[in-house]
């Protein structure tokens, strides 16, 4: 079945690191650009990062630029987000989402993984 | 950065009524790249409308989108209890890919 499944969330201290994963199944992962989007508790949606299907282009929100790296392994149908120097305001549910078309809306979302940054 | 402002913040309507949600952009949205998402409690967002009047796969025709440039509208007709959710507009044409702050739809 067509789906995205995130993992890797957890509780981390300020200044710590975490790597999120998003495993895709049921579709041809290697032809789609992919995004990370986050949602702080009780808040709205914030786009975090984008990677092109072939990894030749990456883009980041200013709030995470220099602290986060998006990358992918098309042989494993998996998207990643490496997060460093984490801050309490990074606390959120992190969703991966598939880009569809160009320009492309986010047509498929995972269920999300929770990241809590707290001492 | 394109700022999207949704109104109203909360909408409380009865089953069978129609809901209208507005989304205003701080500058022209390029290439009609405006989408609407529905997020039910405890769930991930789901794409409803894109481009800005095309329905995503499996979305009933009670949901419709319209607009251009800086003003867009999501209309939900014949409201059902299952439409209880927060609705977000988003522009996906230029980075950063911004979302509106959300409109909470309550069903009386």
Coordinates of N, CA and C in Angstrom, one line a residue:
Chain A
X1 N 0.8 -1.2 0.0 CA 0.0 0.0 0.0 C 0.9 1.2 0.0
X2 N 0.4 2.3 -0.6 CA 1.1 3.5 -0.7 C 1.2 4.2 0.6
X3 N 2.4 4.4 1.2 CA 2.5 5.0 2.5 C 3.9 5.5 2.8
X4 N 4.0 6.4 3.7 CA 5.2 6.9 4.3 C 5.2 6.7 5.8
X5 N 6.3 6.1 6.3 CA 6.3 5.8 7.7 C 7.6 6.5 8.3
X6 N 7.4 7.4 9.2 CA 8.5 8.1 9.9 C 8.9 7.3 11.2
X7 N 10.2 7.5 11.5 CA 10.7 7.0 12.8 C 11.9 7.8 13.2
X8 N 12.3 7.6 14.4 CA 13.5 8.2 14.9 C 13.3 9.3 15.9
X9 N 12.0 9.7 16.1 CA 11.8 10.7 17.1 C 12.1 10.3 18.5
X10 N 12.0 11.2 19.4 CA 12.3 10.9 20.8 C 12.6 12.2 21.6
X11 N 13.1 12.0 22.8 CA 13.4 13.1 23.7 C 14.9 13.3 23.7
X12 N 15.3 14.5 23.5 CA 16.7 14.9 23.4 C 17.0 16.2 24.1
X13 N 18.2 16.3 24.7 CA 18.5 17.5 25.4 C 18.9 18.6 24.4
X14 N 18.7 19.9 24.9 CA 19.1 21.0 24.0 C 20.6 20.9 23.7
X15 N 20.8 21.2 22.4 CA 22.2 21.0 21.9 C 22.5 19.6 21.3
X16 N 21.5 18.7 21.5 CA 21.7 17.3 21.0 C 21.4 17.2 19.6
X17 N 21.5 15.9 19.1 CA 21.2 15.6 17.7 C 20.2 14.4 17.6
X18 N 19.6 14.3 16.4 CA 18.6 13.3 16.2 C 18.6 13.1 14.7
X19 N 18.4 11.9 14.3 CA 18.2 11.6 12.8 C 16.8 10.9 12.6
X20 N 16.0 11.6 11.8 CA 14.7 11.1 11.5 C 14.8 10.3 10.2
X21 N 13.9 9.3 10.1 CA 13.8 8.5 8.9 C 12.4 8.5 8.4
X22 N 12.2 8.3 7.1 CA 10.9 8.2 6.5 C 11.0 7.1 5.4
X23 N 10.4 6.0 5.6 CA 10.4 4.9 4.7 C 9.2 4.9 3.8
X24 N 9.4 4.9 2.5 CA 8.4 4.9 1.5 C 8.1 3.5 1.0
X25 N 6.8 3.3 0.7 CA 6.4 2.0 0.1 C 5.2 2.2 -0.8
X26 N 5.1 1.3 -1.8 CA 3.9 1.3 -2.6 C 4.0 2.2 -3.8
X27 N 5.1 3.0 -4.0 CA 5.2 3.9 -5.1 C 6.7 4.0 -5.5
X28 N 7.0 4.6 -6.6 CA 8.3 4.8 -7.1 C 9.0 6.0 -6.4
X29 N 9.6 5.7 -5.3 CA 10.2 6.8 -4.5 C 11.2 7.6 -5.2
X30 N 12.0 7.0 -6.1 CA 13.1 7.7 -6.7 C 12.7 8.8 -7.7
X31 N 11.4 8.9 -8.0 CA 11.0 9.9 -9.0 C 10.3 11.1 -8.3
X32 N 10.2 11.1 -7.0 CA 9.5 12.2 -6.3 C 10.4 13.0 -5.5
X33 N 10.3 14.3 -5.5 CA 10.8 15.2 -4.5 C 10.1 14.9 -3.2
X34 N 10.8 15.2 -2.1 CA 10.3 14.9 -0.8 C 10.5 16.1 0.2
X35 N 9.6 16.3 1.1 CA 9.7 17.4 2.1 C 9.6 16.8 3.5
X36 N 10.1 17.7 4.4 CA 9.8 17.5 5.8 C 9.0 18.8 6.3
X37 N 8.0 18.5 7.1 CA 7.1 19.5 7.6 C 7.0 19.3 9.1
X38 N 6.9 20.3 9.9 CA 6.8 20.1 11.3 C 5.6 20.8 11.9
X39 N 5.1 20.4 13.1 CA 4.0 21.0 13.7 C 4.2 21.0 15.2
X40 N 4.5 22.1 15.8 CA 4.7 22.3 17.2 C 3.4 22.0 17.9
X41 N 3.4 21.5 19.2 CA 2.2 21.2 19.9 C 1.1 22.3 19.9
X42 N -0.1 22.0 19.4 CA -1.1 23.0 19.3 C -1.0 24.1 18.3
X43 N 0.0 23.9 17.4 CA 0.3 25.0 16.4 C 0.0 24.5 15.0
X44 N 0.3 25.4 14.1 CA 0.1 25.1 12.7 C 1.3 24.4 12.0
X45 N 1.2 24.3 10.7 CA 2.2 23.5 9.9 C 3.3 24.4 9.5
X46 N 4.6 24.0 9.6 CA 5.7 24.7 9.1 C 6.6 23.8 8.2
X47 N 6.9 24.3 7.0 CA 7.7 23.6 6.1 C 9.2 23.7 6.7
X48 N 9.9 22.5 6.6 CA 11.3 22.5 7.1 C 12.3 22.4 6.0
X49 N 12.1 21.4 5.1 CA 13.2 21.1 4.1 C 12.6 20.4 2.9
X50 N 13.3 20.5 1.8 CA 13.0 19.8 0.6 C 14.2 19.2 -0.1
X51 N 14.0 18.0 -0.7 CA 15.1 17.4 -1.5 C 14.6 17.0 -2.8
X52 N 15.2 17.3 -3.9 CA 14.8 16.8 -5.2 C 15.0 15.3 -5.3
X53 N 14.3 14.7 -6.3 CA 14.3 13.3 -6.4 C 15.6 12.7 -6.6
X54 N 16.6 13.4 -7.2 CA 17.9 12.9 -7.5 C 18.9 13.5 -6.5
X55 N 18.5 14.2 -5.5 CA 19.3 14.8 -4.5 C 20.2 16.0 -5.0
X56 N 19.9 16.4 -6.2 CA 20.7 17.5 -6.8 C 20.3 18.9 -6.3
X57 N 19.3 19.0 -5.6 CA 18.8 20.3 -5.0 C 18.2 20.0 -3.7
X58 N 18.6 20.9 -2.7 CA 18.0 20.8 -1.4 C 17.7 22.3 -1.0
X59 N 16.7 22.4 -0.1 CA 16.3 23.7 0.3 C 15.8 23.6 1.8
X60 N 16.0 24.7 2.5 CA 15.7 24.7 4.0 C 15.0 25.9 4.4
X61 N 14.2 25.8 5.4 CA 13.6 26.9 6.1 C 14.7 27.6 6.9
X62 N 14.6 28.9 7.0 CA 15.7 29.7 7.7 C 15.8 29.2 9.1
X63 N 14.7 28.7 9.7 CA 14.7 28.3 11.1 C 15.6 27.1 11.4
X64 N 15.9 26.3 10.3 CA 16.8 25.1 10.5 C 18.0 25.1 9.7
X65 N 18.2 26.1 8.9 CA 19.4 26.2 8.0 C 20.6 26.2 8.8
X66 N 21.6 25.3 8.4 CA 22.8 25.2 9.1 C 22.8 24.3 10.3
X67 N 21.6 23.8 10.7 CA 21.5 22.9 11.8 C 20.9 21.5 11.3
X68 N 20.2 21.5 10.2 CA 19.6 20.3 9.7 C 20.1 20.0 8.3
X69 N 20.1 18.7 8.0 CA 20.5 18.2 6.7 C 19.5 17.2 6.2
X70 N 18.9 17.4 5.0 CA 18.0 16.5 4.4 C 18.8 15.7 3.4
X71 N 18.6 14.4 3.4 CA 19.2 13.5 2.4 C 18.4 12.3 2.2
X72 N 18.7 11.5 1.2 CA 17.9 10.3 0.9 C 18.7 9.2 0.3
X73 N 18.2 8.0 0.4 CA 18.8 6.8 -0.2 C 17.8 6.2 -1.0
X74 N 17.8 6.4 -2.3 CA 16.8 5.9 -3.2 C 16.8 4.3 -3.3
X75 N 18.0 3.8 -3.0 CA 18.1 2.3 -3.0 C 17.3 1.7 -1.8
X76 N 17.1 2.5 -0.8 CA 16.4 2.0 0.4 C 15.0 2.6 0.5
X77 N 14.6 3.4 -0.5 CA 13.3 4.1 -0.4 C 13.2 4.9 0.9
X78 N 14.2 5.5 1.3 CA 14.2 6.2 2.6 C 14.7 7.6 2.5
X79 N 14.0 8.5 3.2 CA 14.3 9.9 3.3 C 14.8 10.1 4.8
X80 N 15.7 11.1 4.9 CA 16.3 11.3 6.3 C 16.3 12.8 6.6
X81 N 16.3 13.1 7.9 CA 16.5 14.5 8.3 C 17.5 14.4 9.5
X82 N 18.7 14.9 9.3 CA 19.7 14.9 10.4 C 19.5 16.3 11.1
X83 N 19.2 16.3 12.4 CA 19.0 17.5 13.1 C 20.1 17.6 14.2
X84 N 20.8 18.7 14.2 CA 21.9 19.0 15.1 C 21.6 20.3 15.9
X85 N 22.3 20.5 17.0 CA 22.1 21.7 17.8 C 20.7 22.0 18.1
X86 N 20.0 21.0 18.5 CA 18.5 21.1 18.7 C 18.2 22.1 19.8
X87 N 17.1 22.8 19.7 CA 16.6 23.8 20.6 C 15.2 23.4 21.1
X88 N 14.8 23.9 22.2 CA 13.4 23.6 22.7 C 12.3 24.0 21.6
X89 N 12.6 25.0 20.8 CA 11.5 25.4 19.8 C 11.6 24.5 18.6
X90 N 12.4 23.5 18.6 CA 12.3 22.4 17.6 C 11.4 21.3 18.0
X91 N 10.8 21.4 19.2 CA 9.9 20.4 19.6 C 8.6 20.4 18.7
X92 N 8.3 19.3 18.1 CA 7.2 19.2 17.2 C 7.0 17.8 16.7
X93 N 5.9 17.6 16.1 CA 5.7 16.4 15.3 C 6.4 16.7 13.9
X94 N 7.2 15.8 13.4 CA 7.8 15.9 12.1 C 7.2 14.9 11.1
X95 N 6.7 15.5 10.0 CA 6.0 14.7 9.0 C 6.9 14.7 7.7
X96 N 7.0 13.6 7.1 CA 7.6 13.6 5.7 C 6.4 13.7 4.8
X97 N 6.6 14.3 3.6 CA 5.5 14.4 2.6 C 6.1 14.3 1.2
X98 N 5.3 13.7 0.3 CA 5.7 13.6 -1.1 C 5.3 14.8 -1.9
X99 N 6.2 15.2 -2.8 CA 5.9 16.2 -3.7 C 5.3 15.6 -5.0
X100 N 4.2 16.1 -5.5 CA 3.6 15.6 -6.7 C 3.5 16.6 -7.8
X101 N 4.3 16.4 -8.8 CA 4.3 17.3 -10.0 C 5.2 18.5 -9.7
X102 N 5.2 19.4 -10.7 CA 6.0 20.6 -10.6 C 5.3 21.8 -11.2
X103 N 4.9 22.8 -10.4 CA 5.1 22.8 -9.0 C 4.2 21.8 -8.4
X104 N 4.6 21.3 -7.2 CA 3.8 20.1 -6.7 C 3.3 20.3 -5.3
X105 N 2.0 20.1 -5.1 CA 1.5 20.0 -3.7 C 2.0 18.8 -3.0
X106 N 1.8 18.8 -1.7 CA 2.2 17.6 -0.9 C 1.1 16.6 -0.8
X107 N 1.2 15.6 -1.7 CA 0.0 14.8 -1.9 C -0.1 13.5 -1.0
X108 N 1.0 13.2 -0.3 CA 1.0 12.0 0.5 C 1.9 12.4 1.8
X109 N 1.3 12.1 3.0 CA 1.9 12.4 4.2 C 2.1 11.2 5.1
X110 N 3.2 11.1 5.9 CA 3.3 10.1 6.9 C 2.5 10.4 8.1
X111 N 2.6 9.6 9.1 CA 1.8 9.8 10.3 C 2.5 10.7 11.3
X112 N 3.8 10.9 11.1 CA 4.6 11.8 11.9 C 5.4 11.1 13.0
X113 N 6.4 11.7 13.4 CA 7.2 11.3 14.6 C 7.5 12.5 15.5
X114 N 7.4 12.2 16.8 CA 7.4 13.3 17.7 C 8.9 13.5 18.2
X115 N 9.3 14.8 18.1 CA 10.6 15.2 18.7 C 10.4 16.1 19.8
X116 N 11.0 15.8 21.0 CA 10.9 16.7 22.1 C 12.3 17.1 22.6
X117 N 12.5 18.4 22.6 CA 13.8 18.9 23.0 C 13.6 19.5 24.4
X118 N 14.2 18.8 25.4 CA 14.0 19.3 26.8 C 15.1 18.7 27.7
X119 N 15.4 19.5 28.7 CA 16.4 19.1 29.6 C 15.8 18.4 30.8
Chain B
X1 N 9.3 36.0 1.4 CA 8.4 34.9 1.9 C 7.0 35.4 1.7
X2 N 6.2 34.5 1.1 CA 4.7 34.7 1.0 C 4.0 34.4 2.3
X3 N 3.4 35.4 2.9 CA 2.6 35.2 4.1 C 1.1 34.9 3.7
X4 N 0.6 33.8 4.2 CA -0.8 33.5 3.9 C -1.7 33.7 5.2
X5 N -2.7 34.5 5.0 CA -3.6 34.8 6.2 C -5.0 34.2 5.9
X6 N -5.4 33.3 6.8 CA -6.7 32.7 6.7 C -7.8 33.4 7.5
X7 N -9.0 33.3 7.1 CA -10.1 33.8 7.9 C -11.3 33.0 7.5
X8 N -12.2 32.8 8.5 CA -12.0 33.1 9.9 C -11.1 32.2 10.6
X9 N -10.7 32.4 11.9 CA -9.9 31.5 12.6 C -10.7 30.3 13.1
X10 N -12.0 30.5 13.4 CA -12.8 29.4 13.8 C -14.2 29.6 13.1
X11 N -14.8 28.4 12.7 CA -16.1 28.4 12.1 C -16.9 27.4 12.8
X12 N -18.1 27.8 13.2 CA -19.0 26.8 13.9 C -20.3 26.8 13.1
X13 N -20.6 25.6 12.5 CA -21.7 25.5 11.6 C -22.5 24.1 11.8
X14 N -23.7 24.0 11.3 CA -24.5 22.8 11.5 C -24.4 21.9 10.3
X15 N -24.6 20.6 10.5 CA -24.6 19.7 9.4 C -25.6 20.2 8.3
X16 N -25.2 20.1 7.0 CA -26.0 20.5 5.9 C -25.7 21.9 5.4
X17 N -25.1 22.7 6.3 CA -24.7 24.1 5.9 C -23.5 24.1 5.1
X18 N -23.1 25.2 4.6 CA -21.9 25.4 3.8 C -20.9 26.2 4.5
X19 N -19.6 25.9 4.4 CA -18.5 26.6 5.0 C -17.6 27.3 3.9
X20 N -17.2 28.5 4.2 CA -16.4 29.2 3.3 C -15.2 29.7 4.1
X21 N -14.0 29.3 3.6 CA -12.7 29.7 4.3 C -11.9 30.5 3.2
X22 N -11.4 31.7 3.7 CA -10.6 32.5 2.8 C -9.1 32.4 3.1
X23 N -8.3 32.6 2.1 CA -6.9 32.6 2.3 C -6.3 33.7 1.4
X24 N -5.7 34.7 2.1 CA -5.1 35.8 1.3 C -3.6 35.8 1.4
X25 N -3.0 36.0 0.3 CA -1.5 35.9 0.2 C -1.0 37.4 0.1
X26 N 0.2 37.5 0.7 CA 0.9 38.8 0.8 C 1.4 39.3 -0.6
X27 N 1.6 38.3 -1.5 CA 2.0 38.6 -2.9 C 1.4 37.5 -3.8
X28 N 1.5 37.8 -5.1 CA 0.9 36.8 -6.0 C 1.4 35.4 -5.8
X29 N 0.6 34.5 -5.8 CA 1.0 33.1 -5.8 C 1.3 32.6 -7.2
X30 N 2.6 32.1 -7.4 CA 3.0 31.8 -8.7 C 2.4 30.5 -9.2
X31 N 2.1 30.5 -10.5 CA 1.7 29.3 -11.2 C 0.5 28.6 -10.6
X32 N -0.4 29.4 -10.0 CA -1.6 28.8 -9.4 C -1.3 27.8 -8.4
X33 N -0.2 27.9 -7.7 CA 0.3 26.9 -6.8 C -0.2 27.1 -5.4
X34 N -1.6 26.9 -5.2 CA -2.2 27.1 -4.0 C -3.0 25.8 -3.7
X35 N -2.8 25.3 -2.5 CA -3.4 24.0 -2.1 C -4.1 24.2 -0.7
X36 N -5.1 23.3 -0.5 CA -5.8 23.2 0.8 C -5.6 21.8 1.4
X37 N -5.4 21.8 2.7 CA -5.3 20.5 3.4 C -6.2 20.5 4.6
X38 N -6.6 19.3 4.9 CA -7.5 19.0 6.0 C -6.7 18.2 7.0
X39 N -6.8 18.6 8.3 CA -6.2 17.9 9.3 C -7.2 17.6 10.4
X40 N -7.6 16.3 10.5 CA -8.5 15.9 11.6 C -7.7 15.7 12.9
X41 N -8.4 15.7 14.0 CA -7.8 15.6 15.3 C -6.9 14.3 15.4
X42 N -5.7 14.5 15.7 CA -4.8 13.3 15.9 C -4.3 12.7 14.6
X43 N -4.5 13.3 13.5 CA -4.1 12.7 12.2 C -3.2 13.7 11.5
X44 N -2.5 13.1 10.5 CA -1.7 13.9 9.6 C -2.5 14.7 8.6
X45 N -2.0 15.8 8.1 CA -2.8 16.5 7.1 C -3.0 15.6 5.8
X46 N -4.1 16.0 5.1 CA -4.5 15.3 3.9 C -4.7 16.4 2.8
X47 N -4.2 16.2 1.6 CA -4.4 17.1 0.5 C -5.8 17.0 0.1
X48 N -6.5 18.2 0.0 CA -7.9 18.3 -0.5 C -7.9 18.8 -1.9
X49 N -7.3 20.0 -2.1 CA -7.5 20.8 -3.3 C -6.1 21.4 -3.7
X50 N -5.8 21.4 -5.0 CA -4.6 22.1 -5.5 C -4.9 22.8 -6.7
X51 N -4.0 23.7 -7.1 CA -3.9 24.3 -8.4 C -4.9 25.4 -8.9
X52 N -5.6 26.1 -8.2 CA -6.2 26.0 -6.8 C -7.6 25.4 -6.8
X53 N -8.0 24.8 -7.9 CA -9.4 24.3 -8.0 C -9.6 22.9 -8.3
X54 N -8.5 22.1 -8.3 CA -8.6 20.7 -8.6 C -8.6 19.9 -7.4
X55 N -9.5 18.9 -7.3 CA -9.6 18.0 -6.2 C -8.6 16.9 -6.2
X56 N -8.0 16.6 -5.1 CA -7.1 15.5 -5.0 C -7.9 14.2 -5.1
X57 N -7.2 13.1 -5.4 CA -7.8 11.8 -5.5 C -8.7 11.4 -4.3
X58 N -9.9 11.0 -4.6 CA -10.8 10.5 -3.5 C -11.5 11.6 -2.7
X59 N -11.3 12.8 -3.1 CA -12.0 13.9 -2.4 C -13.3 14.2 -3.0
X60 N -14.4 14.2 -2.1 CA -15.7 14.3 -2.6 C -16.0 15.7 -3.2
X61 N -16.9 15.8 -4.1 CA -17.2 17.1 -4.8 C -17.9 18.1 -3.9
X62 N -18.1 17.8 -2.6 CA -18.6 18.8 -1.7 C -17.5 19.8 -1.4
X63 N -16.2 19.4 -1.7 CA -15.1 20.3 -1.5 C -14.7 21.0 -2.8
X64 N -14.6 22.3 -2.8 CA -14.2 23.0 -4.0 C -13.3 24.2 -3.6
X65 N -12.5 24.5 -4.6 CA -11.5 25.6 -4.4 C -11.6 26.6 -5.5
X66 N -11.3 27.9 -5.2 CA -11.4 28.9 -6.3 C -10.4 30.0 -5.9
X67 N -10.2 30.9 -6.9 CA -9.4 32.1 -6.6 C -8.2 32.2 -7.5
X68 N -7.5 33.3 -7.4 CA -6.3 33.5 -8.2 C -5.5 34.6 -7.5
X69 N -4.2 34.7 -8.0 CA -3.3 35.8 -7.5 C -3.1 35.8 -6.0
X70 N -3.9 36.6 -5.3 CA -3.7 36.7 -3.9 C -4.9 36.3 -3.0
X71 N -6.0 36.0 -3.7 CA -7.2 35.7 -2.9 C -7.8 34.3 -3.3
X72 N -8.0 33.4 -2.4 CA -8.4 32.1 -2.6 C -9.4 31.7 -1.6
X73 N -10.3 30.7 -2.0 CA -11.4 30.3 -1.2 C -11.6 28.8 -1.2
X74 N -11.8 28.2 0.0 CA -12.2 26.8 0.1 C -13.7 26.8 0.5
X75 N -14.5 26.1 -0.3 CA -15.9 26.0 0.1 C -16.2 24.5 0.3
X76 N -16.9 24.2 1.5 CA -17.3 22.9 1.8 C -18.8 22.9 1.9
X77 N -19.5 22.3 1.0 CA -21.0 22.3 1.0 C -21.5 21.0 1.7
X78 N -22.8 21.1 2.1 CA -23.5 20.0 2.7 C -22.6 19.4 3.8
X79 N -22.3 20.2 4.8 CA -21.4 19.8 5.9 C -21.8 18.5 6.6
X80 N -20.9 17.7 6.9 CA -21.1 16.4 7.6 C -20.3 16.5 8.9
X81 N -20.7 15.7 9.9 CA -20.0 15.7 11.2 C -18.5 15.3 11.0
X82 N -18.2 14.5 10.0 CA -16.8 14.1 9.8 C -15.9 15.2 9.2
X83 N -16.5 16.3 8.9 CA -15.7 17.5 8.4 C -15.0 18.3 9.5
X84 N -15.3 17.9 10.7 CA -14.6 18.5 11.8 C -13.1 18.4 11.7
X85 N -12.4 19.5 11.6 CA -11.0 19.5 11.3 C -10.5 20.9 11.3
X86 N -9.1 21.0 11.2 CA -8.5 22.3 10.9 C -8.1 22.3 9.4
X87 N -8.4 23.3 8.7 CA -8.1 23.5 7.3 C -7.0 24.5 7.1
X88 N -6.0 24.1 6.3 CA -4.8 25.0 6.0 C -4.7 25.2 4.5
X89 N -4.4 26.5 4.2 CA -4.0 26.8 2.8 C -2.5 26.8 2.8
X90 N -1.9 26.6 1.6 CA -0.5 26.5 1.4 C -0.1 26.9 0.0
X91 N 0.9 27.7 -0.1 CA 1.5 28.0 -1.4 C 2.7 27.1 -1.6
X92 N 2.8 26.4 -2.7 CA 3.9 25.5 -3.0 C 4.7 25.9 -4.2
X93 N 4.5 27.1 -4.7 CA 5.2 27.5 -5.9 C 6.6 28.2 -5.7
X94 N 6.8 28.7 -4.5 CA 8.1 29.4 -4.2 C 8.5 29.2 -2.8
X95 N 9.8 28.9 -2.6 CA 10.3 28.6 -1.3 C 10.5 29.9 -0.5
X96 N 10.2 29.9 0.8 CA 9.7 28.8 1.6 C 8.3 28.5 1.4
X97 N 7.9 27.3 1.4 CA 6.6 26.8 1.1 C 5.6 27.0 2.3
X98 N 5.0 28.2 2.3 CA 4.3 28.6 3.5 C 2.9 28.1 3.6
X99 N 2.4 28.0 4.9 CA 1.1 27.6 5.2 C 0.3 28.8 5.9
X100 N -1.0 28.8 5.7 CA -1.8 29.7 6.5 C -1.8 29.2 7.9
X101 N -2.4 30.0 8.8 CA -2.3 29.6 10.3 C -3.4 28.6 10.6
X102 N -4.3 28.3 9.7 CA -5.3 27.3 9.9 C -6.7 27.9 10.3
X103 N -7.7 27.2 9.9 CA -9.1 27.5 10.3 C -9.7 26.3 10.9
X104 N -10.2 26.4 12.1 CA -10.8 25.3 12.8 C -12.3 25.3 12.5
X105 N -12.8 24.2 11.9 CA -14.2 24.0 11.6 C -14.8 23.1 12.7
X106 N -15.8 23.7 13.4 CA -16.6 23.0 14.4 C -17.9 22.7 13.8
X107 N -18.4 21.5 14.1 CA -19.8 21.1 13.6 C -20.7 21.0 14.9
X108 N -21.7 21.8 14.8 CA -22.6 21.9 15.9 C -23.4 20.7 16.2

